[in-house]
Short mmCIF file of C-alpha atoms in Angstrom, two decimals:
data_model
loop_
_atom_site.label_atom_id
_atom_site.label_comp_id
_atom_site.label_asym_id
_atom_site.label_seq_id
_atom_site.Cartn_x
_atom_site.Cartn_y
_atom_site.Cartn_z
CA MET J 1 2.13 -10.72 -18.59
CA ASP J 2 4.01 -7.52 -19.47
CA ASN J 3 4.38 -4.37 -17.38
CA VAL J 4 3.28 -5.93 -14.09
CA LEU J 5 5.28 -3.40 -12.03
CA SER J 6 7.20 -0.17 -12.15
CA PHE J 7 10.46 -0.06 -10.22
CA SER J 8 13.03 2.66 -9.69
CA ARG J 9 16.20 2.04 -7.64
CA GLY J 10 17.32 4.80 -5.30
CA SER J 11 20.42 5.64 -3.32
CA VAL J 12 19.27 5.40 0.31
CA PRO J 13 18.06 2.40 2.39
CA LEU J 14 14.35 3.14 1.93
CA LEU J 15 11.92 1.34 -0.39
CA ILE J 16 8.43 2.69 -0.96
CA SER J 17 6.03 -0.09 -1.97
CA MET J 18 2.74 0.78 -3.68
CA PRO J 19 0.82 -2.47 -4.20
CA HIS J 20 -2.64 -1.14 -4.99
CA PRO J 21 -2.61 1.80 -7.48
CA GLY J 22 -2.84 -0.47 -10.52
CA THR J 23 -5.81 -0.33 -12.88
CA LEU J 24 -4.98 -3.00 -15.46
CA LEU J 25 -7.39 -5.95 -15.69
CA THR J 26 -6.97 -9.34 -17.29
CA PRO J 27 -9.55 -10.45 -19.88
CA ALA J 28 -10.93 -13.12 -17.51
CA VAL J 29 -11.43 -10.63 -14.64
CA GLU J 30 -12.96 -7.97 -16.88
CA ALA J 31 -15.33 -10.40 -18.53
CA GLY J 32 -16.77 -11.70 -15.27
CA MET J 33 -17.03 -8.49 -13.28
CA VAL J 34 -20.35 -6.91 -12.32
CA GLU J 35 -21.03 -3.35 -13.46
CA ALA J 36 -20.36 -1.99 -9.95
CA GLY J 37 -16.73 -3.13 -10.32
CA TRP J 38 -16.04 -1.27 -13.53
CA ASP J 39 -15.17 1.96 -11.70
CA LEU J 40 -12.37 0.18 -9.82
CA THR J 41 -13.60 2.02 -6.76
CA ASP J 42 -11.32 0.15 -4.32
CA THR J 43 -8.11 1.27 -6.06
CA ASP J 44 -5.46 3.22 -4.11
CA TRP J 45 -5.89 6.06 -6.58
CA HIS J 46 -2.98 8.35 -7.61
CA ILE J 47 -0.50 6.96 -5.08
CA PRO J 48 2.54 7.10 -7.43
CA ARG J 49 1.68 10.73 -8.22
CA LEU J 50 1.25 11.53 -4.53
CA TYR J 51 4.72 10.12 -3.78
CA ASP J 52 6.41 11.55 -6.88
CA PHE J 53 8.81 13.49 -4.65
CA ALA J 54 10.33 10.29 -3.24
CA GLY J 55 13.01 10.12 -5.89
CA GLU J 56 14.38 13.45 -4.68
CA LEU J 57 14.91 11.87 -1.28
CA GLY J 58 16.81 8.99 -2.89
CA ALA J 59 14.19 6.37 -2.09
CA SER J 60 13.55 3.32 -4.25
CA THR J 61 9.97 3.01 -5.47
CA LEU J 62 7.89 0.05 -6.54
CA ALA J 63 4.35 0.26 -7.92
CA ALA J 64 1.93 -2.39 -9.18
CA GLN J 65 0.26 -1.96 -12.55
CA TYR J 66 -2.51 -4.57 -12.25
CA SER J 67 -5.63 -3.94 -10.19
CA ARG J 68 -6.08 -5.53 -6.80
CA TYR J 69 -9.26 -7.05 -8.32
CA VAL J 70 -6.95 -9.35 -10.29
CA ILE J 71 -4.75 -10.31 -7.31
CA ASP J 72 -4.08 -8.52 -4.03
CA LEU J 73 -0.36 -8.09 -3.56
CA ASN J 74 -0.81 -7.30 0.12
CA ARG J 75 -2.17 -10.77 0.93
CA PRO J 76 -0.11 -13.92 1.55
CA ALA J 77 0.19 -16.49 -1.20
CA ASP J 78 -1.73 -19.03 0.88
CA ASP J 79 -4.61 -16.49 1.28
CA LYS J 80 -4.65 -16.82 5.05
CA PRO J 81 -6.94 -14.08 6.46
CA LEU J 82 -5.07 -11.15 8.03
CA TYR J 83 -7.94 -9.63 9.97
CA ALA J 84 -10.67 -11.17 12.11
CA THR J 85 -13.02 -8.44 10.92
CA ALA J 86 -14.34 -8.00 7.35
CA THR J 87 -11.62 -8.04 4.73
CA THR J 88 -10.88 -9.19 1.16
CA GLY J 89 -8.64 -12.03 0.08
CA LEU J 90 -5.83 -12.77 -2.32
CA TYR J 91 -8.34 -13.09 -5.16
CA PRO J 92 -11.07 -10.61 -4.17
CA SER J 93 -14.61 -11.85 -4.77
CA THR J 94 -16.37 -8.89 -3.16
CA LEU J 95 -16.04 -5.10 -3.26
CA PHE J 96 -15.15 -3.22 -0.07
CA ASP J 97 -18.86 -2.66 0.54
CA GLY J 98 -19.49 -6.42 0.54
CA GLU J 99 -21.19 -6.59 -2.83
CA PRO J 100 -20.15 -9.40 -5.21
CA LEU J 101 -17.37 -8.52 -7.66
CA TYR J 102 -18.37 -11.17 -10.20
CA HIS J 103 -21.48 -12.49 -11.85
CA ASP J 104 -22.41 -15.92 -10.56
CA GLY J 105 -20.06 -18.60 -11.93
CA GLU J 106 -17.93 -16.07 -13.85
CA GLU J 107 -14.88 -15.75 -11.58
CA PRO J 108 -11.50 -16.55 -13.17
CA SER J 109 -10.59 -20.22 -13.11
CA ALA J 110 -8.14 -21.76 -10.66
CA ALA J 111 -5.61 -22.12 -13.49
CA GLU J 112 -6.04 -18.47 -14.48
CA ARG J 113 -5.52 -17.36 -10.88
CA ALA J 114 -2.45 -19.54 -10.53
CA ARG J 115 -1.03 -17.60 -13.43
CA TYR J 116 -1.72 -14.32 -11.64
CA LEU J 117 0.16 -15.61 -8.61
CA ALA J 118 3.16 -16.64 -10.72
CA GLU J 119 3.25 -13.68 -13.08
CA ILE J 120 2.02 -10.72 -10.97
CA TRP J 121 2.29 -11.49 -7.24
CA THR J 122 5.62 -13.31 -7.39
CA PRO J 123 7.59 -10.69 -9.39
CA TYR J 124 6.36 -7.92 -7.09
CA HIS J 125 7.41 -9.72 -3.95
CA GLN J 126 10.69 -10.87 -5.49
CA THR J 127 11.48 -7.24 -6.24
CA ILE J 128 10.80 -6.26 -2.62
CA SER J 129 12.90 -9.12 -1.30
CA ASP J 130 15.81 -8.41 -3.66
CA GLU J 131 15.81 -4.68 -3.03
CA LEU J 132 15.69 -5.03 0.77
CA ALA J 133 18.54 -7.55 0.59
CA ARG J 134 20.57 -5.17 -1.57
CA MET J 135 20.00 -2.30 0.81
CA LYS J 136 20.92 -4.35 3.84
CA ALA J 137 24.12 -5.57 2.14
CA GLU J 138 25.06 -1.98 1.24
CA PHE J 139 23.96 -0.08 4.35
CA GLY J 140 23.60 -2.73 7.05
CA TYR J 141 19.86 -2.13 7.34
CA ALA J 142 16.80 -1.52 5.19
CA MET J 143 13.47 0.27 5.61
CA LEU J 144 10.20 -0.41 3.86
CA PHE J 145 7.31 2.05 3.64
CA ASP J 146 4.12 0.41 2.32
CA ALA J 147 1.96 3.16 0.84
CA HIS J 148 -1.82 2.75 0.69
CA SER J 149 -4.98 4.81 0.59
CA ILE J 150 -8.69 4.16 1.11
CA ARG J 151 -11.98 6.01 1.18
CA SER J 152 -12.54 7.74 4.52
CA PHE J 153 -15.95 6.00 4.98
CA VAL J 154 -16.28 2.26 4.34
CA PRO J 155 -18.86 1.05 6.90
CA ARG J 156 -18.24 -2.62 6.22
CA LEU J 157 -14.56 -2.28 7.10
CA PHE J 158 -14.58 0.27 9.92
CA ASP J 159 -16.94 2.38 11.94
CA GLY J 160 -17.25 6.11 11.28
CA ARG J 161 -14.70 8.23 9.51
CA LEU J 162 -11.18 6.85 9.20
CA PRO J 163 -8.36 8.97 10.64
CA ASP J 164 -6.29 10.75 7.98
CA PHE J 165 -2.98 9.01 8.66
CA ASN J 166 -3.19 5.38 9.76
CA LEU J 167 0.24 4.02 10.61
CA GLY J 168 0.67 0.27 11.03
CA THR J 169 3.60 -1.64 12.47
CA ASN J 170 1.88 -5.00 13.13
CA ALA J 171 1.31 -3.96 16.73
CA GLY J 172 4.96 -3.08 17.09
CA ALA J 173 6.42 -6.23 15.58
CA SER J 174 7.49 -4.92 12.15
CA CYS J 175 9.85 -2.08 13.13
CA ASP J 176 11.92 -0.67 15.98
CA PRO J 177 9.73 1.27 18.43
CA GLY J 178 11.96 4.30 18.03
CA LEU J 179 11.06 4.49 14.35
CA ALA J 180 7.36 4.26 15.10
CA ASP J 181 7.73 7.02 17.68
CA ALA J 182 9.47 9.26 15.15
CA LEU J 183 6.65 8.81 12.64
CA VAL J 184 3.90 9.40 15.21
CA ALA J 185 5.69 12.59 16.23
CA VAL J 186 5.56 13.86 12.67
CA CYS J 187 1.83 13.13 12.48
CA ALA J 188 1.23 14.80 15.85
CA GLU J 189 2.86 17.97 14.55
CA ALA J 190 0.52 18.03 11.52
CA LYS J 191 -2.31 19.76 13.35
CA ASP J 192 -4.69 19.78 10.39
CA TYR J 193 -4.73 16.00 10.20
CA SER J 194 -5.82 13.16 12.47
CA HIS J 195 -3.69 10.04 12.97
CA VAL J 196 -3.54 6.70 14.73
CA LEU J 197 -0.90 3.99 15.22
CA ASN J 198 -2.07 0.37 14.84
CA GLY J 199 -5.73 1.20 14.68
CA ARG J 200 -8.01 -0.59 12.18
CA PHE J 201 -5.07 -0.98 9.79
CA LYS J 202 -2.07 -2.57 11.51
CA GLY J 203 -0.27 -3.57 8.33
CA GLY J 204 -0.98 -6.20 5.73
CA HIS J 205 1.10 -9.09 4.47
CA ILE J 206 3.89 -6.87 3.12
CA THR J 207 4.48 -5.09 6.43
CA ARG J 208 4.10 -8.28 8.48
CA HIS J 209 6.25 -10.51 6.26
CA TYR J 210 9.17 -8.18 5.49
CA GLY J 211 9.37 -6.25 8.75
CA GLN J 212 12.09 -8.04 10.76
CA PRO J 213 13.63 -5.49 13.11
CA ASP J 214 15.81 -8.12 14.74
CA GLN J 215 17.37 -8.54 11.26
CA HIS J 216 17.59 -4.76 10.79
CA ILE J 217 14.75 -4.62 8.30
CA HIS J 218 12.04 -2.19 9.41
CA ALA J 219 8.62 -2.03 7.79
CA VAL J 220 5.75 0.44 8.23
CA GLN J 221 2.38 0.68 6.48
CA LEU J 222 0.50 3.94 5.93
CA GLU J 223 -3.17 3.77 5.08
CA LEU J 224 -4.05 7.30 4.04
CA ALA J 225 -7.63 8.57 3.92
CA GLN J 226 -8.29 9.55 0.31
CA CYS J 227 -10.15 12.71 1.25
CA THR J 228 -6.74 14.20 2.10
CA TYR J 229 -5.72 14.39 -1.54
CA MET J 230 -8.54 13.50 -3.93
CA ASP J 231 -12.25 13.30 -4.58
CA GLU J 232 -13.62 10.04 -3.21
CA GLN J 233 -16.38 9.79 -5.81
CA VAL J 234 -16.20 8.88 -9.52
CA PRO J 235 -14.17 9.97 -11.45
CA PHE J 236 -11.81 10.06 -8.42
CA ASP J 237 -10.06 13.27 -9.42
CA TYR J 238 -6.69 14.20 -7.93
CA ARG J 239 -7.01 17.43 -5.95
CA GLU J 240 -3.85 19.51 -6.07
CA ASP J 241 -5.20 21.88 -3.43
CA LEU J 242 -5.61 18.97 -0.99
CA ALA J 243 -2.59 16.97 -2.14
CA VAL J 244 0.13 19.60 -1.74
CA PRO J 245 -0.18 19.99 2.07
CA THR J 246 -0.63 16.22 2.43
CA GLN J 247 2.53 15.65 0.40
CA ALA J 248 4.36 17.95 2.80
CA VAL J 249 3.46 15.64 5.71
CA LEU J 250 4.38 12.55 3.69
CA ASN J 251 7.72 14.14 2.87
CA ARG J 252 8.39 14.79 6.54
CA LEU J 253 7.44 11.17 7.36
CA LEU J 254 9.93 9.79 4.87
CA GLN J 255 12.63 12.21 5.97
CA ALA J 256 11.99 11.16 9.57
CA MET J 257 12.54 7.50 8.55
CA LEU J 258 15.85 8.39 6.87
CA ALA J 259 16.99 10.51 9.83
CA TRP J 260 16.12 7.71 12.27
CA GLY J 261 18.07 5.21 10.23
CA GLN J 262 21.09 7.44 10.08
CA GLN J 263 20.98 8.03 13.80
CA ARG J 264 20.37 4.40 14.66
CA TYR J 265 22.93 2.87 12.28
CA GLY J 266 25.31 5.73 11.61
CA ARG J 267 24.74 5.75 7.86
#
């Protein structure tokens, strides 16, 4: 498969991972999907555009091109469930609202899905691994910011309205507590937005797997409510009026990560 990811190498020890903005489908997935899936509703819409300022900070960026409906890059290769509550797997078979993604008997074959694992999931994760290793070799540490978004109301996944900024550190296991404190402080200063640390979204496979603070690799996930930067209904338009102030908070979050790293490690 061609064009499975977009990667840009930066100059500071920070990688921004964007595993769910992709909209490409394989023929097998597209052929079997129900009509309700055609809108790709569960996409992390416009995330690369929302973080288009990251290059100015010197951060490396990595974005997936294929839809999470093909394969979910934020799930482990063995498809072990990450949450005890409702969730979706490595090869999603339902939409976020619980409705089937495929017509009966029309899901991609096991052989087809094995190809997705080898040709989409593996290159993405190899890029993360290689870039974090490069950063650690050059700077002595590395930081990973896993960027996500989701509709603010998904009753099957969480009760009520989701907070605007949902930080996840795998209950404190994926990064130094000082880094988490610095990010929470930024959110607390953003008075127009709500936030939570390790609420419904504590971090998926990427945060949990790569965050190894004892090895000086620190990972944080942000699940951002989509109402902070876009329309949550089809056609999911980007809203510049909403996005600009949200980008300002995101910029401060990333700057806080870089400042914490420089203070903690001296570079």
